Amino acid sequence: MTLFAERSSPGLKCLPALLLVVIAVGCGGEFPQSTLHPTADFGYEVDSLFRIIFWWAVVVFVVVEGGLIYIIFRFRERPGSPEPRRIHGSTLLEVAWTLAPALVLVFIAVPTIRTIINVSGRAPDDALVIDVIGHQWWWEYRYLDFNITTANEVHVPQGRTVQFRMTSVDVIHSFWVPKMGGKRDVLPGRTTYIAFKPDSIGTFYGQCAEFCGVSHANMRLRLMVDSPSEFEDWIRQEQNPPPPKESLDTEAQRGFEVFTAVRDPGNHSCLACHVIEGVTFGVLGPNLTHVGGRTTIAGGILPMTADGLAEWLRDPSRVKPGSLMPDIDLTEEEVSALVAYLSTLR
Ligand code: CUA
């Protein structure tokens, strides 16, 4: 001990305290993306499998380490003890330590396979089907039953199974809302499925979980679990057409004009990429018909506020490196007008 203290640097002496702090940090906080507090059937399945395997690991640890410690003490050398007898092989032991792990593996394999089947993405016929399309770097959601298209924030009702049918228009992404359950790859040219039944109302954070380019970390999502009546209200709200230009105030009318203007050649225009139902028909970027009713923009990285919108419009690639939305050299006057107009799209 003295040796250690004399030789070690002060940094090394702090190491145990530092480790303790790092471990303790893991004990607090809200953990919005923790998989350890699931709130949907998929998550419960995975959690229960995790617990089964954990307790088997505890049994193996206790038996192996307990046996080791017992043997070390029981058969240690004592003063005057005779030379141990030489032995070789024990059929009973060999059979026991081959059979026991094999049995443990069976007890782990059966629930594992059952869980894999249960979370494969199949959903009952009455499930709510939502098409998910992965883009670099945002999520598109289509509710075909209701003729609604939205982005990044997906609303679902509490207590009803949701079937996500997923594909990608560019590279491989992965859809993941940790509190609902596991992740699933979203692949170009293929359809993959994930299904779960959320049981708690609230906003749940998610994230693309497959490296998909420079802004992979900025490809976030929110899952809003609404009560069934709130969900119906949201559907009705989303089905409303945007306000007509004549009903807007002067600033918002100016924003409408900026949004629908065809800008100089070589410059990009908003209308080339974005849909606002009945106003513009671009398809490359997110549908903005109800952008003002979302809580976030830009793949869930900026709050949907006047400041957030303005920051995004001024220079998208500074907020989200590699963003396909170009900087179209808007003047500050145009930015304010667009903010006023987009905020009316609720
Ligand atoms: Cu999309 Cu990572």
Tab-separated table of C-alpha atoms and ligand atoms in Angstrom:
chain	number	residue	atom	x	y	z
A	1	MET	CA	0.000	0.000	0.000
A	2	THR	CA	2.832	2.366	1.008
A	3	LEU	CA	4.703	1.314	-2.119
A	4	PHE	CA	1.689	2.173	-4.273
A	5	ALA	CA	1.193	5.544	-2.587
A	6	GLU	CA	4.866	6.509	-2.891
A	7	ARG	CA	5.253	5.540	-6.494
A	8	SER	CA	1.916	6.622	-7.930
A	9	SER	CA	1.341	10.101	-9.326
A	10	PRO	CA	-1.361	12.342	-7.747
A	11	GLY	CA	-3.491	11.718	-10.868
A	12	LEU	CA	-3.410	7.995	-10.231
A	13	LYS	CA	-4.437	8.489	-6.598
A	14	CYS	CA	-7.534	10.382	-7.755
A	15	LEU	CA	-8.490	7.549	-10.092
A	16	PRO	CA	-10.755	5.606	-7.671
A	17	ALA	CA	-12.594	8.818	-6.692
A	18	LEU	CA	-12.962	9.748	-10.360
A	19	LEU	CA	-14.326	6.296	-11.216
A	20	LEU	CA	-16.818	6.582	-8.364
A	21	VAL	CA	-18.039	9.941	-9.709
A	22	VAL	CA	-18.404	8.508	-13.232
A	23	ILE	CA	-20.410	5.553	-11.892
A	24	ALA	CA	-22.548	7.802	-9.645
A	25	VAL	CA	-23.417	10.042	-12.613
A	26	GLY	CA	-25.176	7.040	-14.096
A	27	CYS	CA	-27.605	6.980	-11.152
A	28	GLY	CA	-29.367	10.323	-11.730
A	29	GLY	CA	-31.209	12.102	-14.496
A	30	GLU	CA	-34.265	11.505	-16.594
A	31	PHE	CA	-32.798	9.316	-19.339
A	32	PRO	CA	-35.359	10.057	-22.055
A	33	GLN	CA	-33.658	7.514	-24.311
A	34	SER	CA	-33.190	4.712	-21.771
A	35	THR	CA	-34.242	1.232	-22.836
A	36	LEU	CA	-34.487	0.183	-19.189
A	37	HIS	CA	-37.877	1.795	-18.529
A	38	PRO	CA	-40.023	0.594	-21.438
A	39	THR	CA	-43.570	1.816	-22.014
A	40	ALA	CA	-44.744	-0.494	-24.820
A	41	ASP	CA	-45.217	-4.230	-25.310
A	42	PHE	CA	-42.109	-4.532	-27.515
A	43	GLY	CA	-40.023	-2.946	-24.753
A	44	TYR	CA	-41.528	-5.228	-22.071
A	45	GLU	CA	-40.638	-8.307	-24.135
A	46	VAL	CA	-37.005	-7.201	-24.472
A	47	ASP	CA	-36.851	-6.140	-20.818
A	48	SER	CA	-38.140	-9.483	-19.606
A	49	LEU	CA	-35.597	-11.349	-21.755
A	50	PHE	CA	-32.862	-9.078	-20.396
A	51	ARG	CA	-33.900	-9.958	-16.831
A	52	ILE	CA	-34.000	-13.704	-17.536
A	53	ILE	CA	-30.475	-13.630	-18.971
A	54	PHE	CA	-29.252	-11.354	-16.171
A	55	TRP	CA	-30.422	-13.758	-13.442
A	56	TRP	CA	-28.934	-16.764	-15.239
A	57	ALA	CA	-25.653	-14.829	-15.395
A	58	VAL	CA	-25.933	-14.180	-11.631
A	59	VAL	CA	-26.444	-17.930	-10.966
A	60	VAL	CA	-23.447	-18.869	-13.124
A	61	PHE	CA	-21.306	-16.202	-11.449
A	62	VAL	CA	-22.204	-17.271	-7.922
A	63	VAL	CA	-21.718	-21.008	-8.624
A	64	VAL	CA	-18.393	-20.584	-10.455
A	65	GLU	CA	-16.862	-17.940	-8.182
A	66	GLY	CA	-18.247	-19.602	-5.039
A	67	GLY	CA	-16.744	-22.935	-6.096
A	68	LEU	CA	-13.436	-21.276	-6.904
A	69	ILE	CA	-13.209	-19.524	-3.522
A	70	TYR	CA	-14.241	-22.702	-1.655
A	71	ILE	CA	-11.578	-24.747	-3.451
A	72	ILE	CA	-8.867	-22.122	-2.886
A	73	PHE	CA	-9.459	-22.163	0.881
A	74	ARG	CA	-10.375	-25.824	1.336
A	75	PHE	CA	-7.357	-27.191	-0.539
A	76	ARG	CA	-4.731	-24.524	0.132
A	77	GLU	CA	-1.300	-25.647	1.292
A	78	ARG	CA	-0.874	-25.806	5.068
A	79	PRO	CA	2.397	-26.257	7.005
A	80	GLY	CA	3.220	-29.944	7.206
A	81	SER	CA	0.471	-31.066	4.830
A	82	PRO	CA	1.467	-34.077	2.733
A	83	GLU	CA	2.116	-33.979	-1.016
A	84	PRO	CA	-1.336	-34.073	-2.737
A	85	ARG	CA	-2.408	-37.289	-4.442
A	86	ARG	CA	-2.122	-37.158	-8.249
A	87	ILE	CA	-5.474	-37.656	-9.943
A	88	HIS	CA	-6.529	-37.482	-13.572
A	89	GLY	CA	-10.034	-37.136	-14.934
A	90	SER	CA	-13.442	-37.506	-13.309
A	91	THR	CA	-16.280	-38.764	-15.478
A	92	LEU	CA	-18.869	-37.314	-13.121
A	93	LEU	CA	-17.351	-33.804	-13.177
A	94	GLU	CA	-16.761	-33.860	-16.967
A	95	VAL	CA	-20.401	-34.815	-17.601
A	96	ALA	CA	-21.659	-32.232	-15.071
A	97	TRP	CA	-19.763	-29.245	-16.475
A	98	THR	CA	-20.744	-30.146	-20.031
A	99	LEU	CA	-24.429	-30.679	-19.249
A	100	ALA	CA	-24.937	-27.694	-16.914
A	101	PRO	CA	-23.869	-24.967	-19.430
A	102	ALA	CA	-25.820	-26.744	-22.187
A	103	LEU	CA	-28.937	-26.616	-19.996
A	104	VAL	CA	-28.365	-22.931	-19.169
A	105	LEU	CA	-28.080	-22.230	-22.922
A	106	VAL	CA	-31.403	-23.990	-23.531
A	107	PHE	CA	-33.078	-21.912	-20.790
A	108	ILE	CA	-31.738	-18.757	-22.488
A	109	ALA	CA	-32.382	-19.854	-26.092
A	110	VAL	CA	-36.076	-20.693	-25.648
A	111	PRO	CA	-37.168	-17.241	-24.359
A	112	THR	CA	-34.774	-15.555	-26.814
A	113	ILE	CA	-36.361	-17.239	-29.825
A	114	ARG	CA	-39.841	-16.565	-28.434
A	115	THR	CA	-38.967	-12.856	-28.061
A	116	ILE	CA	-37.502	-12.656	-31.592
A	117	ILE	CA	-40.785	-13.998	-32.979
A	118	ASN	CA	-42.936	-11.725	-30.770
A	119	VAL	CA	-41.134	-8.520	-31.811
A	120	SER	CA	-40.748	-9.390	-35.497
A	121	GLY	CA	-42.996	-6.472	-36.512
A	122	ARG	CA	-46.200	-8.375	-37.278
A	123	ALA	CA	-49.247	-6.541	-35.999
A	124	PRO	CA	-52.943	-7.407	-35.670
A	125	ASP	CA	-55.247	-6.356	-38.527
A	126	ASP	CA	-56.768	-3.482	-36.547
A	127	ALA	CA	-53.355	-1.849	-36.017
A	128	LEU	CA	-52.806	1.750	-37.081
A	129	VAL	CA	-50.535	1.614	-40.143
A	130	ILE	CA	-48.018	4.430	-40.608
A	131	ASP	CA	-45.547	4.539	-43.500
A	132	VAL	CA	-42.105	5.727	-42.448
A	133	ILE	CA	-39.638	7.023	-45.020
A	134	GLY	CA	-36.044	7.690	-44.005
A	135	HIS	CA	-34.289	10.659	-45.626
A	136	GLN	CA	-30.843	12.162	-45.060
A	137	TRP	CA	-31.542	13.519	-42.355
A	138	TRP	CA	-35.179	13.561	-41.377
A	139	TRP	CA	-38.169	11.260	-41.073
A	140	GLU	CA	-41.316	11.345	-43.168
A	141	TYR	CA	-44.573	9.783	-41.908
A	142	ARG	CA	-47.613	9.009	-44.017
A	143	TYR	CA	-50.966	8.064	-42.516
A	144	LEU	CA	-52.625	6.615	-45.610
A	145	ASP	CA	-55.928	6.005	-43.763
A	146	PHE	CA	-56.217	9.727	-43.009
A	147	ASN	CA	-54.394	11.210	-46.010
A	148	ILE	CA	-51.859	12.954	-43.757
A	149	THR	CA	-48.139	13.445	-44.323
A	150	THR	CA	-45.912	14.845	-41.618
A	151	ALA	CA	-42.273	14.884	-40.577
A	152	ASN	CA	-40.033	14.043	-37.621
A	153	GLU	CA	-42.835	14.022	-35.035
A	154	VAL	CA	-45.163	11.052	-35.218
A	155	HIS	CA	-48.425	11.004	-33.285
A	156	VAL	CA	-49.968	7.694	-32.199
A	157	PRO	CA	-52.848	6.821	-29.902
A	158	GLN	CA	-52.292	5.226	-26.493
A	159	GLY	CA	-53.311	1.590	-26.164
A	160	ARG	CA	-53.506	0.713	-29.861
A	161	THR	CA	-50.876	-1.265	-31.757
A	162	VAL	CA	-49.062	0.811	-34.366
A	163	GLN	CA	-47.570	-0.871	-37.407
A	164	PHE	CA	-44.712	1.100	-38.963
A	165	ARG	CA	-43.994	0.160	-42.599
A	166	MET	CA	-40.578	1.523	-43.357
A	167	THR	CA	-38.344	2.247	-46.311
A	168	SER	CA	-35.627	4.740	-47.240
A	169	VAL	CA	-35.068	6.966	-50.265
A	170	ASP	CA	-31.299	7.116	-49.953
A	171	VAL	CA	-29.119	5.127	-47.523
A	172	ILE	CA	-29.712	2.736	-44.620
A	173	HIS	CA	-31.216	4.363	-41.535
A	174	SER	CA	-32.543	2.748	-38.369
A	175	PHE	CA	-35.774	3.655	-36.583
A	176	TRP	CA	-35.414	3.657	-32.822
A	177	VAL	CA	-37.568	4.954	-29.987
A	178	PRO	CA	-35.761	3.358	-27.028
A	179	LYS	CA	-38.690	3.408	-24.587
A	180	MET	CA	-40.883	1.548	-27.087
A	181	GLY	CA	-38.418	-1.263	-27.784
A	182	GLY	CA	-35.644	-2.222	-30.152
A	183	LYS	CA	-34.438	-0.608	-33.327
A	184	ARG	CA	-35.078	-1.691	-36.895
A	185	ASP	CA	-33.159	-0.943	-40.076
A	186	VAL	CA	-34.820	1.244	-42.705
A	187	LEU	CA	-33.460	0.218	-46.099
A	188	PRO	CA	-33.691	1.673	-49.609
A	189	GLY	CA	-35.570	-0.668	-51.963
A	190	ARG	CA	-36.993	-2.812	-49.163
A	191	THR	CA	-39.822	-2.629	-46.667
A	192	THR	CA	-39.198	-3.462	-43.038
A	193	TYR	CA	-41.716	-3.547	-40.226
A	194	ILE	CA	-41.830	-2.654	-36.576
A	195	ALA	CA	-44.899	-2.721	-34.341
A	196	PHE	CA	-45.636	-1.814	-30.749
A	197	LYS	CA	-48.484	-0.811	-28.485
A	198	PRO	CA	-47.603	2.272	-26.374
A	199	ASP	CA	-49.280	2.270	-22.961
A	200	SER	CA	-48.257	5.673	-21.570
A	201	ILE	CA	-49.219	9.136	-22.771
A	202	GLY	CA	-46.289	11.454	-23.392
A	203	THR	CA	-43.501	12.510	-25.701
A	204	PHE	CA	-40.818	9.912	-26.328
A	205	TYR	CA	-37.458	10.639	-27.877
A	206	GLY	CA	-35.975	8.646	-30.698
A	207	GLN	CA	-33.007	8.709	-32.966
A	208	CYS	CA	-31.710	7.242	-36.192
A	209	ALA	CA	-29.527	4.380	-34.996
A	210	GLU	CA	-27.542	3.535	-38.131
A	211	PHE	CA	-24.691	5.751	-39.300
A	212	CYS	CA	-26.114	7.416	-42.412
A	213	GLY	CA	-23.770	10.287	-43.163
A	214	VAL	CA	-22.445	13.506	-41.740
A	215	SER	CA	-25.661	14.529	-39.922
A	216	HIS	CA	-26.620	11.076	-38.646
A	217	ALA	CA	-26.555	12.455	-35.088
A	218	ASN	CA	-29.016	15.186	-36.148
A	219	MET	CA	-31.607	12.712	-37.415
A	220	ARG	CA	-33.808	12.693	-34.361
A	221	LEU	CA	-37.483	12.013	-33.916
A	222	ARG	CA	-40.267	12.407	-31.394
A	223	LEU	CA	-43.053	9.913	-30.783
A	224	MET	CA	-46.116	11.624	-29.338
A	225	VAL	CA	-48.406	9.158	-27.598
A	226	ASP	CA	-51.810	10.862	-27.312
A	227	SER	CA	-54.966	9.738	-25.558
A	228	PRO	CA	-57.386	8.331	-28.177
A	229	SER	CA	-59.481	11.549	-28.132
A	230	GLU	CA	-56.395	13.807	-28.366
A	231	PHE	CA	-55.208	11.686	-31.274
A	232	GLU	CA	-58.510	12.202	-33.088
A	233	ASP	CA	-58.223	15.953	-32.481
A	234	TRP	CA	-54.713	15.901	-33.910
A	235	ILE	CA	-55.899	14.012	-37.005
A	236	ARG	CA	-58.669	16.560	-37.573
A	237	GLN	CA	-56.206	19.421	-37.118
A	238	GLU	CA	-53.798	17.871	-39.640
A	239	GLN	CA	-56.588	17.389	-42.158
A	240	ASN	CA	-57.461	21.101	-42.093
A	241	PRO	CA	-56.263	23.019	-45.136
A	242	PRO	CA	-53.722	25.801	-44.518
A	243	PRO	CA	-55.156	29.298	-43.951
A	244	PRO	CA	-55.892	31.169	-47.199
A	245	LYS	CA	-53.543	34.015	-48.039
A	246	GLU	CA	-56.284	36.633	-47.605
A	247	SER	CA	-56.786	35.649	-43.947
A	248	LEU	CA	-53.122	36.297	-43.052
A	249	ASP	CA	-51.663	39.493	-41.612
A	250	THR	CA	-49.385	41.649	-43.790
A	251	GLU	CA	-46.126	40.105	-42.573
A	252	ALA	CA	-47.421	36.550	-43.106
A	253	GLN	CA	-48.776	37.483	-46.558
A	254	ARG	CA	-45.294	38.720	-47.444
A	255	GLY	CA	-43.951	35.340	-46.201
A	256	PHE	CA	-46.468	33.544	-48.414
A	257	GLU	CA	-45.115	35.498	-51.392
A	258	VAL	CA	-41.491	34.681	-50.512
A	259	PHE	CA	-42.402	31.006	-50.101
A	260	THR	CA	-44.199	30.760	-53.439
A	261	ALA	CA	-41.800	32.974	-55.424
A	262	VAL	CA	-39.654	31.470	-58.146
A	263	ARG	CA	-36.288	32.970	-57.353
A	264	ASP	CA	-33.521	33.940	-59.761
A	265	PRO	CA	-32.104	31.170	-61.961
A	266	GLY	CA	-29.454	29.206	-60.117
A	267	ASN	CA	-31.110	30.061	-56.828
A	268	HIS	CA	-33.390	27.621	-55.061
A	269	SER	CA	-36.989	28.348	-54.198
A	270	CYS	CA	-38.982	27.015	-51.226
A	271	LEU	CA	-41.765	25.753	-53.489
A	272	ALA	CA	-39.377	23.522	-55.429
A	273	CYS	CA	-38.965	21.134	-52.498
A	274	HIS	CA	-41.815	21.565	-50.011
A	275	VAL	CA	-45.498	20.710	-50.017
A	276	ILE	CA	-48.015	23.019	-48.412
A	277	GLU	CA	-51.324	21.399	-49.341
A	278	GLY	CA	-53.075	23.427	-52.004
A	279	VAL	CA	-50.205	25.940	-52.176
A	280	THR	CA	-46.975	24.238	-53.333
A	281	PHE	CA	-46.131	20.730	-54.509
A	282	GLY	CA	-42.407	20.025	-54.109
A	283	VAL	CA	-41.632	16.566	-52.743
A	284	LEU	CA	-37.946	16.550	-51.788
A	285	GLY	CA	-38.231	18.149	-48.371
A	286	PRO	CA	-40.611	17.742	-45.450
A	287	ASN	CA	-44.312	18.493	-45.903
A	288	LEU	CA	-44.879	21.855	-44.208
A	289	THR	CA	-48.682	22.011	-44.274
A	290	HIS	CA	-48.798	21.955	-40.455
A	291	VAL	CA	-45.199	22.757	-39.570
A	292	GLY	CA	-46.348	25.435	-37.098
A	293	GLY	CA	-48.109	22.768	-35.046
A	294	ARG	CA	-44.948	20.755	-34.414
A	295	THR	CA	-42.718	21.257	-31.395
A	296	THR	CA	-39.449	20.950	-33.318
A	297	ILE	CA	-38.036	21.491	-36.809
A	298	ALA	CA	-34.968	20.377	-38.752
A	299	GLY	CA	-35.004	16.704	-37.800
A	300	GLY	CA	-35.932	17.493	-34.208
A	301	ILE	CA	-32.837	19.561	-33.428
A	302	LEU	CA	-34.348	23.064	-33.201
A	303	PRO	CA	-37.444	24.145	-31.278
A	304	MET	CA	-40.371	25.242	-33.477
A	305	THR	CA	-40.187	28.872	-32.387
A	306	ALA	CA	-39.621	32.134	-34.273
A	307	ASP	CA	-35.949	32.055	-33.247
A	308	GLY	CA	-35.564	28.384	-34.190
A	309	LEU	CA	-37.138	28.920	-37.613
A	310	ALA	CA	-35.058	32.020	-38.294
A	311	GLU	CA	-31.840	30.258	-37.298
A	312	TRP	CA	-32.684	27.395	-39.643
A	313	LEU	CA	-33.696	29.600	-42.589
A	314	ARG	CA	-30.585	31.780	-42.380
A	315	ASP	CA	-28.152	28.903	-42.888
A	316	PRO	CA	-29.454	25.304	-42.764
A	317	SER	CA	-26.076	23.648	-43.198
A	318	ARG	CA	-24.667	25.469	-40.177
A	319	VAL	CA	-27.409	23.908	-38.034
A	320	LYS	CA	-27.326	20.551	-39.779
A	321	PRO	CA	-24.056	19.910	-41.645
A	322	GLY	CA	-24.623	18.378	-45.070
A	323	SER	CA	-28.299	19.367	-45.099
A	324	LEU	CA	-29.862	19.106	-48.540
A	325	MET	CA	-31.755	22.329	-47.829
A	326	PRO	CA	-29.555	24.997	-49.395
A	327	ASP	CA	-28.805	28.468	-48.086
A	328	ILE	CA	-30.825	30.560	-50.554
A	329	ASP	CA	-29.444	33.931	-49.482
A	330	LEU	CA	-32.616	35.183	-47.834
A	331	THR	CA	-32.531	38.753	-46.583
A	332	GLU	CA	-33.394	39.351	-42.915
A	333	GLU	CA	-36.697	40.863	-44.092
A	334	GLU	CA	-37.488	37.678	-46.041
A	335	VAL	CA	-36.522	35.506	-43.064
A	336	SER	CA	-38.911	37.386	-40.745
A	337	ALA	CA	-41.697	37.207	-43.319
A	338	LEU	CA	-41.196	33.438	-43.783
A	339	VAL	CA	-41.153	32.926	-40.011
A	340	ALA	CA	-44.451	34.802	-39.752
A	341	TYR	CA	-46.012	32.749	-42.552
A	342	LEU	CA	-44.745	29.307	-41.444
A	343	SER	CA	-45.919	29.986	-37.877
A	344	THR	CA	-49.500	30.270	-39.173
A	345	LEU	CA	-49.405	26.710	-40.554
A	346	ARG	CA	-50.826	24.947	-37.537
B	1	CUA	CU1	-30.325	8.173	-40.595
B	1	CUA	CU2	-28.478	7.726	-39.176
